[in-house]
Amino acid sequence: MKMVKNLKDKIEARSARVGVVGLGYVGLPFALEAAQAGFEVLGIERNPARVAKINNGENYVDDIREKDLAREVKAGRLRAQVSFDGVEELDVVVIAVPTPLDKNLVPDLQYVRHVTEELSKHLRPGQLVSLESTTYPGTTEEVMQPILETSGLKADQDFFLAHSPERVDPGNKRWQTRNTAKVVGGVGPNSLEAALAFYGSVLESVVPISSAKAAEMVKVFENTFRAVNIALVNELALLCDRMGLNVWEVLDAAFTKPFGIMPFYPGPGVGGHCIPLDPHYLEWKAREYNFRTRFIALAGEVNRAMPEFVRTKAWRILNEQGLAPSRSRILVLGMAYKKDISDWRESPAIEVIKLLQADGAAVSYHDPHIPVFKHEGLDLESVPLTEAALREADLVIITTDHSSVDYACVVANARRVLDTKNATKGVPDPEGKVTLL
Ligand code: SAJ
């Protein structure tokens, strides 16, 4: 098809103009990769403060090096704006906007719809639109395509439409945007061909799949796989607690098996805006097919019950000291949802703190990555992790295993430690202060 060849030629020549809508932990790293691959990239971001930062070459995403961003901005290969003006000049538009769930775990596609409606006003023949946001299978074809076709253009004939799920693991130093294989599915063969050519020119490897819907399913499966396996080890932690077994020892031994197993560990709950949420996109869509995704529902229940288990173990430890919860001072180590990042979305530490406060405890927190926390009804500041702060607490609860924390100092100075991440593994504990989840 001539239109595909034209686009592929522009991609090959790096003269294709690339747009990335949504410059968060997914969009900005991709926009940077596309600029580094030689494309001129226009970021479209609704947050004007982020737009200003980018245009000043300032970074705000943990996984990006500011000097790389500044270089591409200075070279004129990357700039950002709030509006959709000039979208008709673009050849490729990648969408990486949030796809949250509401409190009833119902998918909220407001951002995808809004962006798609804006794009439909500027859509012109030959453009490639690719959705990267994690969503239920069918979104690209059933929601985006009809909106884009209100332009009068027909998908896979006049313009190209694809789904290529993001696979960003925030904080992962080994696997980043560029070297993580990228699954690509189109709404038709021309869209697939165009999208493969584009992603193949920016990233190290692409994985073609037969449709946009299949690509969407791949992603929700990937995250469901994690949610279910995390729930399995969380359930094991609950049972080991009953049976007086050390779940961490059991798992470490199990993971010495060189085949047929993969390490997962229990924790205070499951955070991030992916694992706790994405599987429920599939659960919601499956109902349309009169299908109950029992593993997803069960995994969600088990994982969401973990903060309550942390509270139960905390009260046991305080009780051993003859302390009532309502007269206790607790220091929570870690607000972020996982180690060495500053993201706190859906962090289990939030729920743990709220449960402890509800029982009247005086709760403070320390997180080297989160100096202030005024969200979700909490209004706290990270306390310096001094020996005095450790000694004053009746109990220190480790909820995030940040690498920069000196756990030997924590164990040496705390009265008691509840370690929900096995962060104190290998730290001498001669007085038996540490209790593991
Ligand atoms: N967690 C456990 N036990 C484990 C692993 C994780 O309790 O064995 C907890 C973490 O502490 C965290 C939550 O689960 O609170 C999510 O952990 P995660 O490692 O899945 O981290 P995310 O959500 O930041 O990143 C994931 C990606 N992670 C990996 O593949 C390792 C991947 O699933 C997705 O590409 C990404 O979300 C996404 O954006 O969808």
Short mmCIF file of C-alpha atoms and ligand atoms in Angstrom, two decimals:
data_model
loop_
_atom_site.label_atom_id
_atom_site.label_comp_id
_atom_site.label_asym_id
_atom_site.label_seq_id
_atom_site.Cartn_x
_atom_site.Cartn_y
_atom_site.Cartn_z
CA MET A 1 0.00 0.00 0.00
CA LYS A 2 1.53 3.31 -1.09
CA MET A 3 0.53 5.12 2.09
CA VAL A 4 2.38 2.58 4.24
CA LYS A 5 5.46 2.88 2.03
CA ASN A 6 5.41 6.65 2.28
CA LEU A 7 5.33 6.48 6.07
CA LYS A 8 7.99 3.78 6.21
CA ASP A 9 10.25 5.88 3.96
CA LYS A 10 9.84 8.85 6.32
CA ILE A 11 10.58 6.62 9.29
CA GLU A 12 13.65 5.24 7.57
CA ALA A 13 14.82 8.75 6.75
CA ARG A 14 13.97 9.94 10.30
CA SER A 15 11.96 12.75 8.72
CA ALA A 16 8.72 11.45 10.25
CA ARG A 17 7.46 13.85 12.93
CA VAL A 18 6.64 11.97 16.15
CA GLY A 19 4.18 13.02 18.84
CA VAL A 20 3.93 11.51 22.32
CA VAL A 21 0.78 12.32 24.29
CA GLY A 22 1.27 11.95 28.06
CA LEU A 23 4.79 12.54 29.36
CA GLY A 24 4.84 10.44 32.49
CA TYR A 25 7.04 7.49 33.50
CA VAL A 26 6.11 5.81 30.19
CA GLY A 27 5.73 8.68 27.73
CA LEU A 28 8.79 10.72 28.59
CA PRO A 29 11.31 7.84 28.41
CA PHE A 30 9.80 6.81 25.07
CA ALA A 31 9.85 10.39 23.75
CA LEU A 32 13.53 10.59 24.73
CA GLU A 33 14.31 7.28 23.01
CA ALA A 34 12.54 8.46 19.83
CA ALA A 35 14.53 11.71 19.90
CA GLN A 36 17.76 9.78 20.45
CA ALA A 37 16.79 7.59 17.49
CA GLY A 38 16.90 10.76 15.38
CA PHE A 39 13.25 11.81 15.23
CA GLU A 40 11.91 15.26 15.96
CA VAL A 41 9.54 14.66 18.87
CA LEU A 42 6.67 16.79 20.11
CA GLY A 43 5.46 15.96 23.61
CA ILE A 44 1.83 16.84 24.39
CA GLU A 45 1.34 16.99 28.14
CA ARG A 46 -1.64 18.44 30.04
CA ASN A 47 0.47 19.48 33.05
CA PRO A 48 2.01 22.88 32.17
CA ALA A 49 4.63 22.57 34.92
CA ARG A 50 5.92 19.38 33.28
CA VAL A 51 5.90 21.11 29.87
CA ALA A 52 7.99 23.94 31.25
CA LYS A 53 10.44 21.54 32.90
CA ILE A 54 10.95 19.57 29.69
CA ASN A 55 11.45 22.69 27.57
CA ASN A 56 14.06 23.76 30.14
CA GLY A 57 15.75 20.39 29.84
CA GLU A 58 14.73 19.48 33.39
CA ASN A 59 13.85 15.86 34.19
CA TYR A 60 11.17 14.57 36.59
CA VAL A 61 11.13 10.83 35.86
CA ASP A 62 13.26 8.51 38.02
CA ASP A 63 14.42 6.38 35.10
CA ILE A 64 15.80 9.19 32.94
CA ARG A 65 19.16 10.94 33.10
CA GLU A 66 18.64 14.69 32.97
CA LYS A 67 21.69 15.22 30.79
CA ASP A 68 20.20 13.00 28.09
CA LEU A 69 16.94 14.91 28.17
CA ALA A 70 18.71 18.28 28.16
CA ARG A 71 20.83 17.24 25.18
CA GLU A 72 17.83 16.29 23.04
CA VAL A 73 15.91 19.42 24.02
CA LYS A 74 18.93 21.60 23.25
CA ALA A 75 19.35 19.87 19.88
CA GLY A 76 15.74 20.77 19.09
CA ARG A 77 14.71 17.12 18.78
CA LEU A 78 12.40 17.19 21.79
CA ARG A 79 9.97 19.84 22.95
CA ALA A 80 6.65 19.83 24.78
CA GLN A 81 3.37 21.74 24.71
CA VAL A 82 -0.03 21.52 26.38
CA SER A 83 -2.25 21.92 23.33
CA PHE A 84 -2.93 19.66 20.37
CA ASP A 85 -2.05 22.44 17.93
CA GLY A 86 0.09 21.18 15.09
CA VAL A 87 -0.88 17.52 15.51
CA GLU A 88 -1.82 17.43 11.83
CA GLU A 89 1.88 17.95 11.05
CA LEU A 90 2.79 14.74 12.88
CA ASP A 91 3.27 11.40 11.14
CA VAL A 92 3.17 9.24 14.28
CA VAL A 93 1.26 9.84 17.54
CA VAL A 94 1.97 7.62 20.55
CA ILE A 95 -0.51 7.81 23.46
CA ALA A 96 0.69 7.04 26.99
CA VAL A 97 -1.96 8.54 29.26
CA PRO A 98 -3.27 7.07 32.53
CA THR A 99 -5.97 4.42 32.45
CA PRO A 100 -7.08 4.37 36.09
CA LEU A 101 -9.88 2.38 37.68
CA ASP A 102 -12.53 4.10 39.76
CA LYS A 103 -13.10 3.03 43.37
CA ASN A 104 -15.44 0.29 42.17
CA LEU A 105 -12.62 -1.08 40.04
CA VAL A 106 -14.42 0.02 36.86
CA PRO A 107 -12.11 1.17 34.04
CA ASP A 108 -11.94 4.92 33.60
CA LEU A 109 -11.02 5.73 30.00
CA GLN A 110 -11.67 9.46 30.26
CA TYR A 111 -8.06 10.36 29.38
CA VAL A 112 -7.89 7.96 26.42
CA ARG A 113 -11.24 9.24 25.13
CA HIS A 114 -10.27 12.89 25.54
CA VAL A 115 -6.98 12.46 23.70
CA THR A 116 -8.63 10.42 20.94
CA GLU A 117 -11.31 13.09 20.47
CA GLU A 118 -8.62 15.77 20.19
CA LEU A 119 -6.65 13.66 17.70
CA SER A 120 -9.76 13.06 15.57
CA LYS A 121 -9.96 16.83 14.99
CA HIS A 122 -6.44 16.86 13.54
CA LEU A 123 -6.27 13.41 11.95
CA ARG A 124 -5.02 13.34 8.38
CA PRO A 125 -4.34 10.55 5.86
CA GLY A 126 -1.17 8.57 6.45
CA GLN A 127 -0.86 9.16 10.20
CA LEU A 128 -0.09 6.33 12.63
CA VAL A 129 -1.78 6.42 16.05
CA SER A 130 -0.57 3.95 18.69
CA LEU A 131 -2.06 3.43 22.16
CA GLU A 132 0.44 2.28 24.83
CA SER A 133 -1.73 2.68 27.91
CA THR A 134 -2.65 -0.53 29.69
CA THR A 135 -6.32 -1.25 29.12
CA TYR A 136 -8.86 -4.01 28.53
CA PRO A 137 -8.69 -5.98 25.29
CA GLY A 138 -10.88 -4.20 22.73
CA THR A 139 -10.23 -0.58 23.77
CA THR A 140 -8.23 0.36 20.65
CA GLU A 141 -10.74 -1.12 18.21
CA GLU A 142 -13.99 -0.54 20.10
CA VAL A 143 -13.34 2.86 21.71
CA MET A 144 -10.57 4.66 19.82
CA GLN A 145 -11.27 3.55 16.25
CA PRO A 146 -14.88 4.82 16.08
CA ILE A 147 -13.86 8.18 17.54
CA LEU A 148 -10.97 8.58 15.09
CA GLU A 149 -13.21 7.56 12.17
CA THR A 150 -15.57 10.48 12.94
CA SER A 151 -12.90 12.40 11.02
CA GLY A 152 -14.24 10.63 7.94
CA LEU A 153 -10.99 8.70 7.59
CA LYS A 154 -11.06 4.88 7.67
CA ALA A 155 -8.72 2.92 9.92
CA ASP A 156 -6.10 0.80 8.15
CA GLN A 157 -6.93 2.46 4.85
CA ASP A 158 -6.59 6.21 5.39
CA PHE A 159 -4.70 6.14 8.71
CA PHE A 160 -3.03 3.49 10.84
CA LEU A 161 -4.08 2.44 14.32
CA ALA A 162 -2.12 0.15 16.65
CA HIS A 163 -1.71 -0.96 20.25
CA SER A 164 1.75 -1.45 21.70
CA PRO A 165 1.62 -1.96 25.47
CA GLU A 166 4.18 -0.16 27.60
CA ARG A 167 6.53 -2.46 29.54
CA VAL A 168 8.24 -0.05 31.86
CA ASP A 169 9.44 -1.39 35.18
CA PRO A 170 10.15 1.76 37.18
CA GLY A 171 13.53 1.61 38.90
CA ASN A 172 14.75 -1.35 36.85
CA LYS A 173 18.36 -0.62 35.94
CA ARG A 174 18.74 -3.56 33.54
CA TRP A 175 15.52 -3.48 31.49
CA GLN A 176 14.59 -0.05 30.22
CA THR A 177 12.45 1.33 27.41
CA ARG A 178 15.04 0.81 24.69
CA ASN A 179 16.08 -2.78 25.38
CA THR A 180 12.72 -4.25 26.44
CA ALA A 181 11.00 -6.17 23.62
CA LYS A 182 7.89 -4.33 22.46
CA VAL A 183 4.69 -6.16 21.48
CA VAL A 184 2.90 -4.49 18.53
CA GLY A 185 -0.60 -5.20 17.21
CA GLY A 186 -2.53 -3.32 14.53
CA VAL A 187 -6.23 -2.98 13.73
CA GLY A 188 -5.27 -4.33 10.30
CA PRO A 189 -2.21 -5.47 8.31
CA ASN A 190 -1.28 -1.98 7.11
CA SER A 191 -1.39 -0.62 10.65
CA LEU A 192 0.74 -3.49 11.89
CA GLU A 193 3.31 -2.93 9.15
CA ALA A 194 3.49 0.79 9.85
CA ALA A 195 3.71 0.36 13.61
CA LEU A 196 6.39 -2.35 13.39
CA ALA A 197 8.47 -0.08 11.16
CA PHE A 198 8.14 2.79 13.63
CA TYR A 199 8.80 0.91 16.86
CA GLY A 200 11.56 -1.08 15.19
CA SER A 201 13.32 2.20 14.37
CA VAL A 202 13.27 3.36 18.01
CA LEU A 203 13.63 0.18 20.09
CA GLU A 204 15.92 -2.81 19.99
CA SER A 205 13.25 -5.43 19.33
CA VAL A 206 9.59 -5.63 18.38
CA VAL A 207 7.17 -8.55 18.67
CA PRO A 208 4.38 -8.54 16.05
CA ILE A 209 1.02 -9.97 17.09
CA SER A 210 -2.15 -10.50 15.07
CA SER A 211 -4.32 -7.66 16.39
CA ALA A 212 -4.53 -4.65 18.69
CA LYS A 213 -6.86 -6.65 20.92
CA ALA A 214 -4.32 -9.45 21.29
CA ALA A 215 -1.64 -6.88 22.19
CA GLU A 216 -3.92 -5.45 24.87
CA MET A 217 -4.50 -8.95 26.24
CA VAL A 218 -0.74 -9.62 26.39
CA LYS A 219 -0.25 -6.70 28.73
CA VAL A 220 -3.08 -7.40 31.12
CA PHE A 221 -1.92 -11.02 31.23
CA GLU A 222 1.63 -9.92 32.12
CA ASN A 223 0.38 -7.90 35.07
CA THR A 224 -2.18 -10.52 36.10
CA PHE A 225 0.64 -13.06 36.15
CA ARG A 226 2.44 -10.88 38.68
CA ALA A 227 -0.63 -10.10 40.78
CA VAL A 228 -1.57 -13.79 41.06
CA ASN A 229 1.95 -14.93 41.94
CA ILE A 230 2.38 -12.16 44.48
CA ALA A 231 -0.94 -13.15 46.01
CA LEU A 232 0.22 -16.78 46.15
CA VAL A 233 3.27 -15.92 48.25
CA ASN A 234 1.23 -13.49 50.35
CA GLU A 235 -1.22 -16.29 51.12
CA LEU A 236 1.73 -18.53 51.96
CA ALA A 237 2.96 -15.86 54.38
CA LEU A 238 -0.41 -15.92 56.17
CA LEU A 239 -0.33 -19.72 56.45
CA CYS A 240 3.34 -19.83 57.54
CA ASP A 241 2.48 -17.33 60.26
CA ARG A 242 -0.18 -19.73 61.55
CA MET A 243 2.16 -22.70 61.31
CA GLY A 244 5.15 -20.99 62.91
CA LEU A 245 7.21 -21.24 59.72
CA ASN A 246 9.51 -18.55 58.28
CA VAL A 247 8.01 -17.90 54.84
CA TRP A 248 11.17 -16.11 53.66
CA GLU A 249 13.32 -19.14 54.43
CA VAL A 250 10.80 -21.42 52.71
CA LEU A 251 10.71 -19.24 49.59
CA ASP A 252 14.48 -18.74 49.40
CA ALA A 253 14.86 -22.51 49.50
CA ALA A 254 12.09 -23.03 46.92
CA PHE A 255 13.75 -20.57 44.54
CA THR A 256 16.94 -22.60 44.50
CA LYS A 257 15.06 -24.85 42.09
CA PRO A 258 16.78 -24.07 38.76
CA PHE A 259 13.69 -24.58 36.62
CA GLY A 260 9.92 -24.20 36.66
CA ILE A 261 9.74 -21.49 39.29
CA MET A 262 10.25 -17.71 39.52
CA PRO A 263 10.97 -15.58 42.63
CA PHE A 264 8.12 -13.63 44.19
CA TYR A 265 8.05 -12.44 47.79
CA PRO A 266 5.33 -11.45 50.29
CA GLY A 267 4.93 -7.86 51.33
CA PRO A 268 2.69 -5.35 53.11
CA GLY A 269 0.46 -5.24 50.02
CA VAL A 270 0.76 -4.46 46.32
CA GLY A 271 1.28 -0.90 45.14
CA GLY A 272 1.90 0.95 41.93
CA HIS A 273 -0.70 1.93 39.40
CA CYS A 274 -0.29 -1.28 37.43
CA ILE A 275 -0.33 -4.52 39.36
CA PRO A 276 -3.12 -3.69 41.80
CA LEU A 277 -5.27 -2.25 39.01
CA ASP A 278 -4.56 -3.61 35.54
CA PRO A 279 -5.87 -7.16 36.14
CA HIS A 280 -9.24 -5.66 37.05
CA TYR A 281 -9.52 -4.31 33.50
CA LEU A 282 -9.62 -7.92 32.34
CA GLU A 283 -12.01 -8.92 35.13
CA TRP A 284 -14.38 -6.14 34.10
CA LYS A 285 -14.27 -6.96 30.36
CA ALA A 286 -14.63 -10.71 30.96
CA ARG A 287 -18.07 -10.11 32.48
CA GLU A 288 -19.24 -9.02 29.03
CA TYR A 289 -18.47 -12.62 27.98
CA ASN A 290 -20.23 -14.02 31.04
CA PHE A 291 -16.87 -15.10 32.40
CA ARG A 292 -15.61 -14.77 35.99
CA THR A 293 -11.83 -14.31 36.20
CA ARG A 294 -11.58 -16.00 39.59
CA PHE A 295 -7.78 -15.83 39.88
CA ILE A 296 -7.82 -12.05 39.40
CA ALA A 297 -10.56 -11.53 41.96
CA LEU A 298 -8.89 -13.80 44.51
CA ALA A 299 -5.44 -12.27 43.96
CA GLY A 300 -6.90 -8.81 44.49
CA GLU A 301 -8.58 -9.88 47.72
CA VAL A 302 -5.45 -11.53 49.12
CA ASN A 303 -3.15 -8.66 48.18
CA ARG A 304 -5.53 -6.02 49.52
CA ALA A 305 -5.75 -7.85 52.86
CA MET A 306 -2.01 -7.61 53.54
CA PRO A 307 -2.02 -4.20 55.27
CA GLU A 308 -4.47 -5.64 57.83
CA PHE A 309 -2.06 -8.55 58.41
CA VAL A 310 0.76 -6.07 59.03
CA ARG A 311 -1.47 -4.33 61.61
CA THR A 312 -2.19 -7.66 63.32
CA LYS A 313 1.51 -8.52 63.57
CA ALA A 314 2.29 -5.02 64.84
CA TRP A 315 -0.24 -5.34 67.66
CA ARG A 316 1.18 -8.73 68.63
CA ILE A 317 4.65 -7.23 68.96
CA LEU A 318 3.41 -4.24 70.97
CA ASN A 319 1.42 -6.57 73.18
CA GLU A 320 4.58 -8.56 73.94
CA GLN A 321 5.99 -5.26 75.24
CA GLY A 322 2.84 -4.67 77.31
CA LEU A 323 1.90 -1.73 75.13
CA ALA A 324 -1.56 -0.74 73.96
CA PRO A 325 -1.78 0.33 70.32
CA SER A 326 -3.37 3.63 71.35
CA ARG A 327 -0.36 4.48 73.51
CA SER A 328 2.31 3.47 71.03
CA ARG A 329 4.70 5.39 68.82
CA ILE A 330 5.38 3.71 65.49
CA LEU A 331 7.94 4.66 62.86
CA VAL A 332 7.10 3.40 59.36
CA LEU A 333 10.15 3.01 57.12
CA GLY A 334 9.12 3.53 53.47
CA MET A 335 6.19 5.32 51.85
CA ALA A 336 7.02 4.43 48.22
CA TYR A 337 5.27 1.42 46.72
CA LYS A 338 8.57 -0.29 45.97
CA LYS A 339 12.25 0.24 46.62
CA ASP A 340 14.47 3.00 45.32
CA ILE A 341 11.74 5.04 43.64
CA SER A 342 9.66 8.02 44.77
CA ASP A 343 6.28 6.82 43.45
CA TRP A 344 3.70 6.26 46.21
CA ARG A 345 0.60 5.49 44.13
CA GLU A 346 -1.47 2.71 45.71
CA SER A 347 1.41 2.19 48.13
CA PRO A 348 0.45 -0.31 50.87
CA ALA A 349 2.31 1.87 53.39
CA ILE A 350 -0.55 4.38 53.14
CA GLU A 351 -3.10 1.78 54.21
CA VAL A 352 -0.81 0.46 56.94
CA ILE A 353 -0.38 3.97 58.39
CA LYS A 354 -4.11 4.64 58.29
CA LEU A 355 -4.90 1.38 60.07
CA LEU A 356 -2.32 2.11 62.78
CA GLN A 357 -3.64 5.65 63.22
CA ALA A 358 -7.21 4.35 63.41
CA ASP A 359 -6.15 2.33 66.47
CA GLY A 360 -4.76 5.48 68.06
CA ALA A 361 -1.04 4.96 67.51
CA ALA A 362 1.21 7.98 66.95
CA VAL A 363 2.64 7.18 63.53
CA SER A 364 5.57 8.88 61.78
CA TYR A 365 7.39 7.83 58.61
CA HIS A 366 10.79 8.04 57.01
CA ASP A 367 11.33 7.70 53.27
CA PRO A 368 14.54 9.03 51.68
CA HIS A 369 12.70 9.44 48.38
CA ILE A 370 9.55 11.10 49.72
CA PRO A 371 10.31 14.09 52.00
CA VAL A 372 6.68 15.14 52.36
CA PHE A 373 3.47 13.19 52.11
CA LYS A 374 0.25 15.23 51.93
CA HIS A 375 -2.03 12.87 50.02
CA GLU A 376 -4.85 10.39 50.61
CA GLY A 377 -5.93 12.14 53.82
CA LEU A 378 -2.46 11.98 55.37
CA ASP A 379 -0.39 15.06 56.20
CA LEU A 380 3.08 13.89 57.20
CA GLU A 381 6.71 14.79 56.71
CA SER A 382 9.51 12.26 56.51
CA VAL A 383 11.37 12.29 59.84
CA PRO A 384 15.19 12.14 59.75
CA LEU A 385 16.29 8.56 60.39
CA THR A 386 18.35 9.30 63.49
CA GLU A 387 19.30 6.91 66.27
CA ALA A 388 17.08 8.98 68.58
CA ALA A 389 14.08 8.62 66.25
CA LEU A 390 14.65 4.87 66.16
CA ARG A 391 14.99 4.62 69.93
CA GLU A 392 11.88 6.72 70.59
CA ALA A 393 9.65 4.43 68.56
CA ASP A 394 8.02 1.50 70.32
CA LEU A 395 8.03 -0.26 66.97
CA VAL A 396 9.70 0.35 63.60
CA ILE A 397 7.84 -1.17 60.62
CA ILE A 398 9.78 -1.59 57.38
CA THR A 399 7.27 -1.28 54.53
CA THR A 400 9.67 -0.45 51.67
CA ASP A 401 13.18 -1.90 51.33
CA HIS A 402 14.97 1.20 50.03
CA SER A 403 18.64 0.37 49.41
CA SER A 404 19.90 3.62 50.96
CA VAL A 405 18.60 2.85 54.46
CA ASP A 406 21.17 1.52 56.98
CA TYR A 407 19.29 -1.49 58.29
CA ALA A 408 22.09 -2.43 60.70
CA CYS A 409 21.60 0.97 62.34
CA VAL A 410 17.84 0.39 62.42
CA VAL A 411 18.17 -2.99 64.13
CA ALA A 412 20.85 -1.73 66.54
CA ASN A 413 18.77 1.24 67.73
CA ALA A 414 15.13 0.24 67.40
CA ARG A 415 13.35 -1.45 70.27
CA ARG A 416 11.46 -3.80 67.97
CA VAL A 417 11.31 -4.09 64.16
CA LEU A 418 8.52 -5.54 62.03
CA ASP A 419 10.19 -6.21 58.68
CA THR A 420 7.59 -6.77 55.94
CA LYS A 421 10.20 -6.91 53.11
CA ASN A 422 13.00 -8.99 54.65
CA ALA A 423 15.14 -5.87 54.28
CA THR A 424 17.11 -6.84 57.40
CA LYS A 425 18.21 -10.14 55.84
CA GLY A 426 21.82 -10.76 56.93
CA VAL A 427 21.77 -7.97 59.55
CA PRO A 428 22.96 -9.25 62.97
CA ASP A 429 20.06 -9.30 65.44
CA PRO A 430 21.57 -10.62 68.69
CA GLU A 431 18.65 -9.38 70.79
CA GLY A 432 16.00 -10.88 68.56
CA LYS A 433 14.36 -7.51 67.86
CA VAL A 434 13.27 -8.30 64.31
CA THR A 435 10.00 -9.98 63.43
CA LEU A 436 9.54 -10.88 59.77
CA LEU A 437 6.17 -10.73 58.01
N1 SAJ B 1 5.61 -6.93 44.90
C1 SAJ B 1 5.54 -7.88 45.91
N2 SAJ B 1 6.17 -9.07 45.73
C2 SAJ B 1 6.86 -9.36 44.60
C3 SAJ B 1 6.92 -8.39 43.57
C4 SAJ B 1 6.29 -7.19 43.74
O1 SAJ B 1 4.94 -7.65 46.95
O2 SAJ B 1 7.42 -10.45 44.50
C5 SAJ B 1 4.94 -5.65 45.06
C6 SAJ B 1 5.89 -4.47 44.94
O3 SAJ B 1 6.45 -4.16 46.20
C7 SAJ B 1 4.97 -3.37 44.45
C8 SAJ B 1 3.95 -4.12 43.60
O4 SAJ B 1 4.01 -5.49 44.00
O5 SAJ B 1 4.31 -2.75 45.52
C9 SAJ B 1 4.22 -4.01 42.09
O6 SAJ B 1 5.52 -4.45 41.90
P1 SAJ B 1 6.17 -4.59 40.43
O7 SAJ B 1 7.56 -5.11 40.61
O8 SAJ B 1 5.28 -5.31 39.51
O9 SAJ B 1 6.35 -3.08 40.03
P2 SAJ B 1 5.63 -2.07 39.06
O10 SAJ B 1 4.17 -2.12 39.20
O11 SAJ B 1 6.30 -0.76 39.23
O12 SAJ B 1 6.09 -2.51 37.61
C10 SAJ B 1 5.35 -3.39 36.92
C11 SAJ B 1 6.34 -4.08 36.01
N3 SAJ B 1 7.18 -4.91 36.85
C12 SAJ B 1 7.90 -5.95 36.43
O13 SAJ B 1 7.70 -6.47 35.35
C13 SAJ B 1 8.99 -6.45 37.32
C14 SAJ B 1 5.53 -4.73 35.01
O14 SAJ B 1 4.64 -5.62 35.61
C15 SAJ B 1 4.85 -3.69 34.18
O15 SAJ B 1 5.62 -3.46 33.02
C16 SAJ B 1 4.67 -2.38 34.89
O16 SAJ B 1 4.35 -2.66 36.21
C17 SAJ B 1 3.55 -1.62 34.23
O17 SAJ B 1 3.73 -0.43 34.03
O18 SAJ B 1 2.55 -2.23 33.89
#
